[in-house]
mmCIF file of C-alpha atoms in Angstrom:
data_model
loop_
_atom_site.group_PDB
_atom_site.id
_atom_site.type_symbol
_atom_site.label_atom_id
_atom_site.label_comp_id
_atom_site.label_asym_id
_atom_site.label_seq_id
_atom_site.Cartn_x
_atom_site.Cartn_y
_atom_site.Cartn_z
ATOM 1 C CA MET A 292 3.113 -6.535 -7.054
ATOM 2 C CA VAL A 293 2.654 -8.164 -10.454
ATOM 3 C CA LEU A 294 2.605 -4.773 -12.171
ATOM 4 C CA ASP A 295 5.548 -3.653 -10.035
ATOM 5 C CA ALA A 296 7.514 -6.590 -11.429
ATOM 6 C CA PHE A 297 6.258 -6.117 -14.980
ATOM 7 C CA ALA A 298 6.884 -2.340 -15.162
ATOM 8 C CA PRO A 299 10.670 -2.409 -14.458
ATOM 9 C CA GLY A 300 11.069 -5.468 -16.686
ATOM 10 C CA ALA A 301 9.227 -3.703 -19.498
ATOM 11 C CA ALA A 302 11.295 -0.567 -18.868
ATOM 12 C CA PHE A 303 14.454 -2.653 -19.202
ATOM 13 C CA MET A 304 13.341 -4.027 -22.571
ATOM 14 C CA VAL A 305 12.283 -0.581 -23.852
ATOM 15 C CA ALA A 306 15.670 0.734 -22.733
ATOM 16 C CA PHE A 307 17.319 -2.123 -24.650
ATOM 17 C CA TRP A 308 15.461 -1.085 -27.792
ATOM 18 C CA LEU A 309 16.347 2.605 -27.316
ATOM 19 C CA ARG A 310 19.992 1.849 -26.579
ATOM 20 C CA PHE A 311 20.554 -0.113 -29.781
ATOM 21 C CA SER A 312 18.131 1.789 -32.050
ATOM 22 C CA LEU A 313 18.920 5.458 -31.447
ATOM 23 C CA THR A 314 21.603 6.561 -33.862
ATOM 24 C CA PHE A 315 23.105 9.308 -31.672
ATOM 25 C CA LEU A 316 24.171 6.809 -28.980
ATOM 26 C CA PRO A 317 27.603 5.150 -29.195
ATOM 27 C CA ASP A 318 27.747 2.234 -31.621
ATOM 28 C CA ARG A 319 27.917 -1.237 -30.181
ATOM 29 C CA LEU A 320 27.277 -4.738 -31.467
ATOM 30 C CA VAL A 321 23.628 -5.636 -30.820
ATOM 31 C CA PRO A 322 23.592 -8.412 -28.183
ATOM 32 C CA SER A 323 21.282 -11.406 -27.955
ATOM 33 C CA LEU A 324 17.675 -10.382 -27.304
ATOM 34 C CA GLU A 325 17.066 -13.621 -25.392
ATOM 35 C CA VAL A 326 19.772 -12.759 -22.872
ATOM 36 C CA TYR A 327 18.119 -9.408 -22.147
ATOM 37 C CA ILE A 328 14.625 -10.881 -21.942
ATOM 38 C CA ARG A 329 15.770 -13.347 -19.300
ATOM 39 C CA PHE A 330 17.591 -10.651 -17.375
ATOM 40 C CA ALA A 331 14.409 -8.519 -17.452
ATOM 41 C CA ILE A 332 12.840 -11.181 -15.218
ATOM 42 C CA VAL A 333 15.657 -10.639 -12.720
ATOM 43 C CA VAL A 334 15.053 -6.884 -12.915
ATOM 44 C CA GLY A 335 11.352 -7.376 -12.106
ATOM 45 C CA VAL A 336 11.946 -9.635 -9.104
ATOM 46 C CA VAL A 337 14.665 -7.399 -7.646
ATOM 47 C CA SER A 338 12.440 -4.333 -8.108
ATOM 48 C CA VAL A 339 9.571 -5.836 -6.096
ATOM 49 C CA VAL A 340 11.926 -6.703 -3.229
ATOM 50 C CA ALA A 341 13.443 -3.206 -3.272
ATOM 51 C CA LEU A 342 10.027 -1.505 -3.373
ATOM 52 C CA GLN A 343 8.902 -3.594 -0.418
ATOM 53 C CA ALA A 344 12.008 -2.535 1.519
ATOM 54 C CA SER A 345 11.391 1.127 0.661
ATOM 55 C CA GLY A 346 7.829 1.101 2.041
ATOM 56 C CA ALA A 347 6.097 1.520 -1.313
ATOM 57 C CA TYR A 348 3.307 -0.888 -0.318
ATOM 58 C CA ARG A 349 1.896 1.109 2.567
ATOM 59 C CA LYS A 350 -1.762 1.780 1.834
ATOM 60 C CA GLY A 351 -4.334 4.292 2.884
ATOM 61 C CA ASN A 352 -4.268 7.094 0.317
ATOM 62 C CA SER A 353 -6.499 7.295 -2.737
ATOM 63 C CA SER A 354 -4.155 9.712 -4.512
ATOM 64 C CA LEU A 355 -0.502 9.572 -5.516
ATOM 65 C CA GLN A 356 1.330 11.670 -2.941
ATOM 66 C CA TRP A 357 4.910 12.863 -2.569
ATOM 67 C CA ASP A 358 5.621 10.152 0.009
ATOM 68 C CA ASP A 359 4.586 7.541 -2.559
ATOM 69 C CA ILE A 360 6.821 9.069 -5.210
ATOM 70 C CA ALA A 361 9.719 9.210 -2.745
ATOM 71 C CA SER A 362 9.212 5.528 -1.901
ATOM 72 C CA ILE A 363 9.153 4.633 -5.587
ATOM 73 C CA PHE A 364 12.336 6.646 -6.170
ATOM 74 C CA ARG A 365 14.150 4.995 -3.253
ATOM 75 C CA GLY A 366 12.954 1.531 -4.228
ATOM 76 C CA SER A 367 13.819 1.861 -7.917
ATOM 77 C CA ALA A 368 17.224 3.388 -7.113
ATOM 78 C CA LEU A 369 18.012 0.479 -4.795
ATOM 79 C CA ALA A 370 16.695 -2.001 -7.351
ATOM 80 C CA PHE A 371 18.867 -0.752 -10.172
ATOM 81 C CA LEU A 372 21.952 -0.512 -7.984
ATOM 82 C CA LEU A 373 21.403 -4.192 -7.230
ATOM 83 C CA VAL A 374 20.683 -4.890 -10.896
ATOM 84 C CA ALA A 375 23.957 -3.226 -11.909
ATOM 85 C CA ALA A 376 25.853 -5.329 -9.356
ATOM 86 C CA ILE A 377 24.120 -8.544 -10.461
ATOM 87 C CA SER A 378 24.720 -7.785 -14.137
ATOM 88 C CA PHE A 379 28.434 -7.423 -13.454
ATOM 89 C CA LEU A 380 28.587 -10.659 -11.485
ATOM 90 C CA ILE A 381 26.680 -12.964 -13.843
ATOM 91 C CA ARG A 382 27.470 -11.339 -17.217
ATOM 92 C CA GLY A 383 25.089 -13.348 -19.330
ATOM 93 C CA GLY A 384 25.011 -16.345 -17.039
ATOM 94 C CA VAL A 385 21.232 -16.142 -16.947
ATOM 95 C CA SER A 386 21.126 -17.553 -20.460
ATOM 96 C CA GLY A 387 23.874 -20.091 -19.996
ATOM 97 C CA ALA A 388 25.561 -18.613 -23.066
ATOM 98 C CA GLU A 389 29.064 -17.265 -23.328
ATOM 99 C CA GLU A 390 29.939 -14.342 -21.089
ATOM 100 C CA GLN A 391 28.342 -11.111 -22.109
ATOM 101 C CA SER A 392 28.257 -7.873 -20.160
ATOM 102 C CA TYR A 393 24.982 -6.010 -19.964
ATOM 103 C CA SER A 394 24.940 -2.459 -21.262
ATOM 104 C CA ARG A 395 25.326 0.021 -18.411
ATOM 105 C CA LEU A 396 23.617 2.650 -20.547
ATOM 106 C CA THR A 397 20.645 0.313 -20.934
ATOM 107 C CA ILE A 398 20.464 -0.106 -17.148
ATOM 108 C CA GLY A 399 20.613 3.672 -16.649
ATOM 109 C CA ILE A 400 17.885 4.374 -19.199
ATOM 110 C CA SER A 401 15.721 1.596 -17.763
ATOM 111 C CA TRP A 402 15.920 3.157 -14.276
ATOM 112 C CA ILE A 403 14.480 6.434 -15.593
ATOM 113 C CA LEU A 404 11.786 4.583 -17.530
ATOM 114 C CA ALA A 405 10.975 2.397 -14.505
ATOM 115 C CA LEU A 406 10.327 5.534 -12.421
ATOM 116 C CA LEU A 407 7.877 6.731 -15.072
ATOM 117 C CA PHE A 408 6.190 3.331 -15.494
ATOM 118 C CA LEU A 409 5.838 2.655 -11.743
ATOM 119 C CA SER A 410 4.456 6.136 -11.050
ATOM 120 C CA GLY A 411 2.265 6.064 -14.141
ATOM 121 C CA TRP A 412 0.390 2.847 -13.430
ATOM 122 C CA ARG A 413 -0.160 3.901 -9.815
ATOM 123 C CA LEU A 414 -1.534 7.256 -10.926
ATOM 124 C CA CYS A 415 -3.909 5.580 -13.380
ATOM 125 C CA TRP A 416 -5.066 3.011 -10.822
ATOM 126 C CA ARG A 417 -5.652 5.542 -8.045
ATOM 127 C CA THR A 418 -7.493 7.844 -10.416
ATOM 128 C CA PHE A 419 -9.732 4.890 -11.267
ATOM 129 C CA GLU A 420 -10.212 4.177 -7.539
ATOM 130 C CA ARG A 421 -11.175 7.795 -6.859
ATOM 131 C CA VAL A 422 -13.816 7.619 -9.575
ATOM 132 C CA LEU A 423 -15.223 4.442 -8.010
ATOM 133 C CA PHE A 424 -15.190 5.887 -4.489
ATOM 134 C CA GLY A 425 -16.860 9.056 -5.764
ATOM 135 C CA GLN A 426 -19.686 6.840 -7.052
ATOM 136 C CA GLY A 427 -19.936 5.015 -3.729
ATOM 137 C CA LEU A 428 -18.365 1.812 -5.095
ATOM 138 C CA GLY A 429 -15.657 -0.119 -3.270
ATOM 139 C CA ILE A 430 -16.238 1.791 -0.033
ATOM 140 C CA THR A 431 -15.027 0.268 3.244
ATOM 141 C CA ASN A 432 -17.686 0.705 5.959
ATOM 142 C CA VAL A 433 -16.016 1.438 9.291
ATOM 143 C CA LEU A 434 -17.531 1.009 12.746
ATOM 144 C CA VAL A 435 -15.771 2.994 15.471
ATOM 145 C CA VAL A 436 -15.833 1.478 18.956
ATOM 146 C CA GLY A 437 -15.469 4.176 21.577
ATOM 147 C CA VAL A 438 -16.868 7.693 21.886
ATOM 148 C CA ASN A 439 -14.234 10.237 22.874
ATOM 149 C CA PRO A 440 -12.398 13.203 21.351
ATOM 150 C CA THR A 441 -9.976 10.894 19.509
ATOM 151 C CA SER A 442 -12.709 8.840 17.852
ATOM 152 C CA VAL A 443 -14.658 11.969 16.903
ATOM 153 C CA ARG A 444 -11.559 13.551 15.348
ATOM 154 C CA PHE A 445 -10.955 10.335 13.419
ATOM 155 C CA GLN A 446 -14.488 10.409 12.007
ATOM 156 C CA GLN A 447 -14.148 14.088 11.081
ATOM 157 C CA ALA A 448 -10.789 13.488 9.395
ATOM 158 C CA VAL A 449 -12.155 10.575 7.353
ATOM 159 C CA ASP A 450 -15.189 12.606 6.278
ATOM 160 C CA ALA A 451 -12.893 15.476 5.260
ATOM 161 C CA MET A 452 -10.898 13.240 2.886
ATOM 162 C CA ARG A 453 -11.930 13.692 -0.732
ATOM 163 C CA HIS A 454 -12.775 10.454 -2.524
ATOM 164 C CA SER A 455 -11.899 8.425 0.566
ATOM 165 C CA ARG A 456 -12.259 4.651 0.431
ATOM 166 C CA TYR A 457 -13.427 4.722 4.066
ATOM 167 C CA LYS A 458 -16.834 5.659 5.454
ATOM 168 C CA VAL A 459 -17.611 5.813 9.172
ATOM 169 C CA VAL A 460 -21.113 4.365 9.469
ATOM 170 C CA GLY A 461 -21.506 4.756 13.218
ATOM 171 C CA PHE A 462 -20.135 4.522 16.727
ATOM 172 C CA VAL A 463 -20.427 2.068 19.571
ATOM 173 C CA ALA A 464 -20.352 3.739 22.983
ATOM 174 C CA ASP A 465 -18.052 2.570 25.754
ATOM 175 C CA GLU A 466 -20.836 3.033 28.292
ATOM 176 C CA GLU A 467 -24.459 1.999 28.203
ATOM 177 C CA ASN A 468 -25.771 5.519 28.862
ATOM 178 C CA GLY A 469 -24.077 6.878 25.732
ATOM 179 C CA GLU A 470 -26.209 5.204 23.104
ATOM 180 C CA ASP A 471 -28.690 8.091 22.763
ATOM 181 C CA ALA A 472 -26.019 10.720 22.130
ATOM 182 C CA ASP A 473 -25.125 12.198 18.740
ATOM 183 C CA VAL A 474 -21.630 12.481 17.315
ATOM 184 C CA GLY A 475 -21.771 15.124 14.620
ATOM 185 C CA GLU A 476 -24.353 13.881 12.159
ATOM 186 C CA LEU A 477 -24.027 10.265 13.267
ATOM 187 C CA THR A 478 -26.119 8.568 15.895
ATOM 188 C CA ILE A 479 -24.407 6.124 18.205
ATOM 189 C CA LEU A 480 -25.626 2.665 17.226
ATOM 190 C CA GLY A 481 -25.476 1.188 20.706
ATOM 191 C CA CYS A 482 -23.181 0.177 23.528
ATOM 192 C CA LEU A 483 -20.540 -2.518 23.832
ATOM 193 C CA ALA A 484 -23.041 -5.051 25.165
ATOM 194 C CA GLU A 485 -25.038 -4.680 21.936
ATOM 195 C CA LEU A 486 -22.042 -5.016 19.634
ATOM 196 C CA PRO A 487 -22.797 -8.603 18.428
ATOM 197 C CA VAL A 488 -26.276 -7.512 17.335
ATOM 198 C CA ILE A 489 -24.894 -4.386 15.613
ATOM 199 C CA LEU A 490 -22.360 -6.442 13.677
ATOM 200 C CA HIS A 491 -25.150 -8.750 12.537
ATOM 201 C CA GLU A 492 -27.544 -5.995 11.456
ATOM 202 C CA VAL A 493 -25.176 -3.393 9.962
ATOM 203 C CA ARG A 494 -22.910 -4.058 6.992
ATOM 204 C CA ILE A 495 -19.428 -3.518 8.426
ATOM 205 C CA HIS A 496 -16.111 -4.192 6.704
ATOM 206 C CA GLN A 497 -13.758 -2.862 9.336
ATOM 207 C CA MET A 498 -13.851 -2.118 13.061
ATOM 208 C CA VAL A 499 -11.655 0.589 14.571
ATOM 209 C CA ALA A 500 -11.251 0.444 18.348
ATOM 210 C CA ALA A 501 -10.745 3.846 19.974
ATOM 211 C CA LEU A 502 -11.524 3.011 23.593
ATOM 212 C CA ASN A 503 -10.395 5.360 26.351
ATOM 213 C CA LYS A 504 -8.521 2.830 28.483
ATOM 214 C CA PRO A 505 -8.739 -0.549 26.773
ATOM 215 C CA THR A 506 -7.606 -3.645 28.619
ATOM 216 C CA SER A 507 -6.167 -6.723 26.945
ATOM 217 C CA ASP A 508 -9.495 -8.475 27.649
ATOM 218 C CA ASP A 509 -11.405 -5.704 25.833
ATOM 219 C CA ILE A 510 -9.190 -5.955 22.770
ATOM 220 C CA ALA A 511 -9.319 -9.766 22.802
ATOM 221 C CA ARG A 512 -13.135 -9.683 22.914
ATOM 222 C CA LEU A 513 -13.347 -7.224 20.011
ATOM 223 C CA MET A 514 -10.887 -9.258 17.951
ATOM 224 C CA LYS A 515 -12.878 -12.415 18.598
ATOM 225 C CA LEU A 516 -16.119 -10.750 17.494
ATOM 226 C CA CYS A 517 -14.426 -9.493 14.339
ATOM 227 C CA ALA A 518 -13.038 -12.940 13.554
ATOM 228 C CA GLN A 519 -16.492 -14.488 13.980
ATOM 229 C CA SER A 520 -18.052 -11.903 11.645
ATOM 230 C CA SER A 521 -15.176 -11.846 9.097
ATOM 231 C CA ILE A 522 -14.479 -8.190 9.838
ATOM 232 C CA GLU A 523 -11.035 -6.630 9.818
ATOM 233 C CA PHE A 524 -10.009 -5.336 13.244
ATOM 234 C CA ARG A 525 -7.912 -2.229 13.784
ATOM 235 C CA SER A 526 -7.281 0.159 16.622
ATOM 236 C CA ILE A 527 -5.940 3.633 17.232
ATOM 237 C CA PRO A 528 -3.061 2.671 19.524
ATOM 238 C CA ASP A 529 -1.279 4.343 22.368
ATOM 239 C CA VAL A 530 2.506 4.586 22.089
ATOM 240 C CA PRO A 531 3.367 1.625 24.393
ATOM 241 C CA SER A 532 1.072 -0.684 22.428
ATOM 242 C CA LEU A 533 2.605 0.478 19.175
ATOM 243 C CA LEU A 534 6.135 -0.212 20.400
ATOM 244 C CA LEU A 535 5.593 -3.484 22.217
ATOM 245 C CA SER A 536 3.084 -5.387 20.082
ATOM 246 C CA PRO A 537 3.793 -6.963 16.680
ATOM 247 C CA ALA A 538 1.474 -5.215 14.245
ATOM 248 C CA ARG A 539 1.049 -3.622 10.852
ATOM 249 C CA VAL A 540 0.473 0.128 10.920
ATOM 250 C CA GLU A 541 -1.353 2.039 8.208
ATOM 251 C CA GLU A 542 -2.095 5.746 8.165
ATOM 252 C CA VAL A 543 -5.669 6.768 7.401
ATOM 253 C CA ALA A 544 -6.640 10.440 7.430
ATOM 254 C CA GLY A 545 -3.557 11.231 9.494
ATOM 255 C CA PHE A 546 -4.329 8.577 12.140
ATOM 256 C CA PRO A 547 -2.132 5.493 12.614
ATOM 257 C CA LEU A 548 -4.319 2.379 12.527
ATOM 258 C CA PHE A 549 -2.869 -0.616 14.321
ATOM 259 C CA THR A 550 -3.603 -4.118 12.941
ATOM 260 C CA PRO A 551 -2.320 -6.892 15.244
ATOM 261 C CA GLU A 552 -0.407 -9.597 13.422
ATOM 262 C CA GLU A 553 -1.130 -12.199 16.065
ATOM 263 C CA GLY A 554 -4.126 -12.946 18.239
ATOM 264 C CA LEU A 555 -3.936 -12.102 21.900
#
């Protein structure tokens, strides 16, 4: 979020320089630089709020995708509409100086530059992440609880992702007689009764519950184990759970992962 505030603010100041330096643009008296610097702070704060509202902070992909670009476009468009409205209302009031209207051309140029800056730093950062993930650094080890077609498809989808930040390290079977079975190239690590031991012996960063018919007691027990081991808990939800429970949803390899916001 810091860079998302800095990038539009920097774009606003670059636009200020372009507006009053390029000779082919209409002549206008150069305004106070201090007034524009202070208003750039407003631009940065408004941009972060607008990007949050547009869904630009949803995670899960290690590459810049069209959905990300669309979110950035919507967020920056909303931000600069608000900036234009604020600039008209305060007219230099940020500085406490005499009234001064902000250049609409500067605001327009800064919107275009903000799109480039916001997309550019994300592209650079995600390229850096992909390099790290390709070297096995920064990987999130995922333990899948439940052995069924859904959990197997999830593991296959994660493995199929290039430079994914997630790695499925194993499965925990719903039933005790499933611990000797193989799931693709992975061996089931044990059953639910052995889960505390598995969490102690295997380095796990995140647990994904994909039980066939989970009860509230099952989910509560898994969440408690995760809390005790400082592991992030997620689940692949059914539709009623998704609609009725307060949670954050993130898409990973095409699967919605459900992170409860409150304990059960």
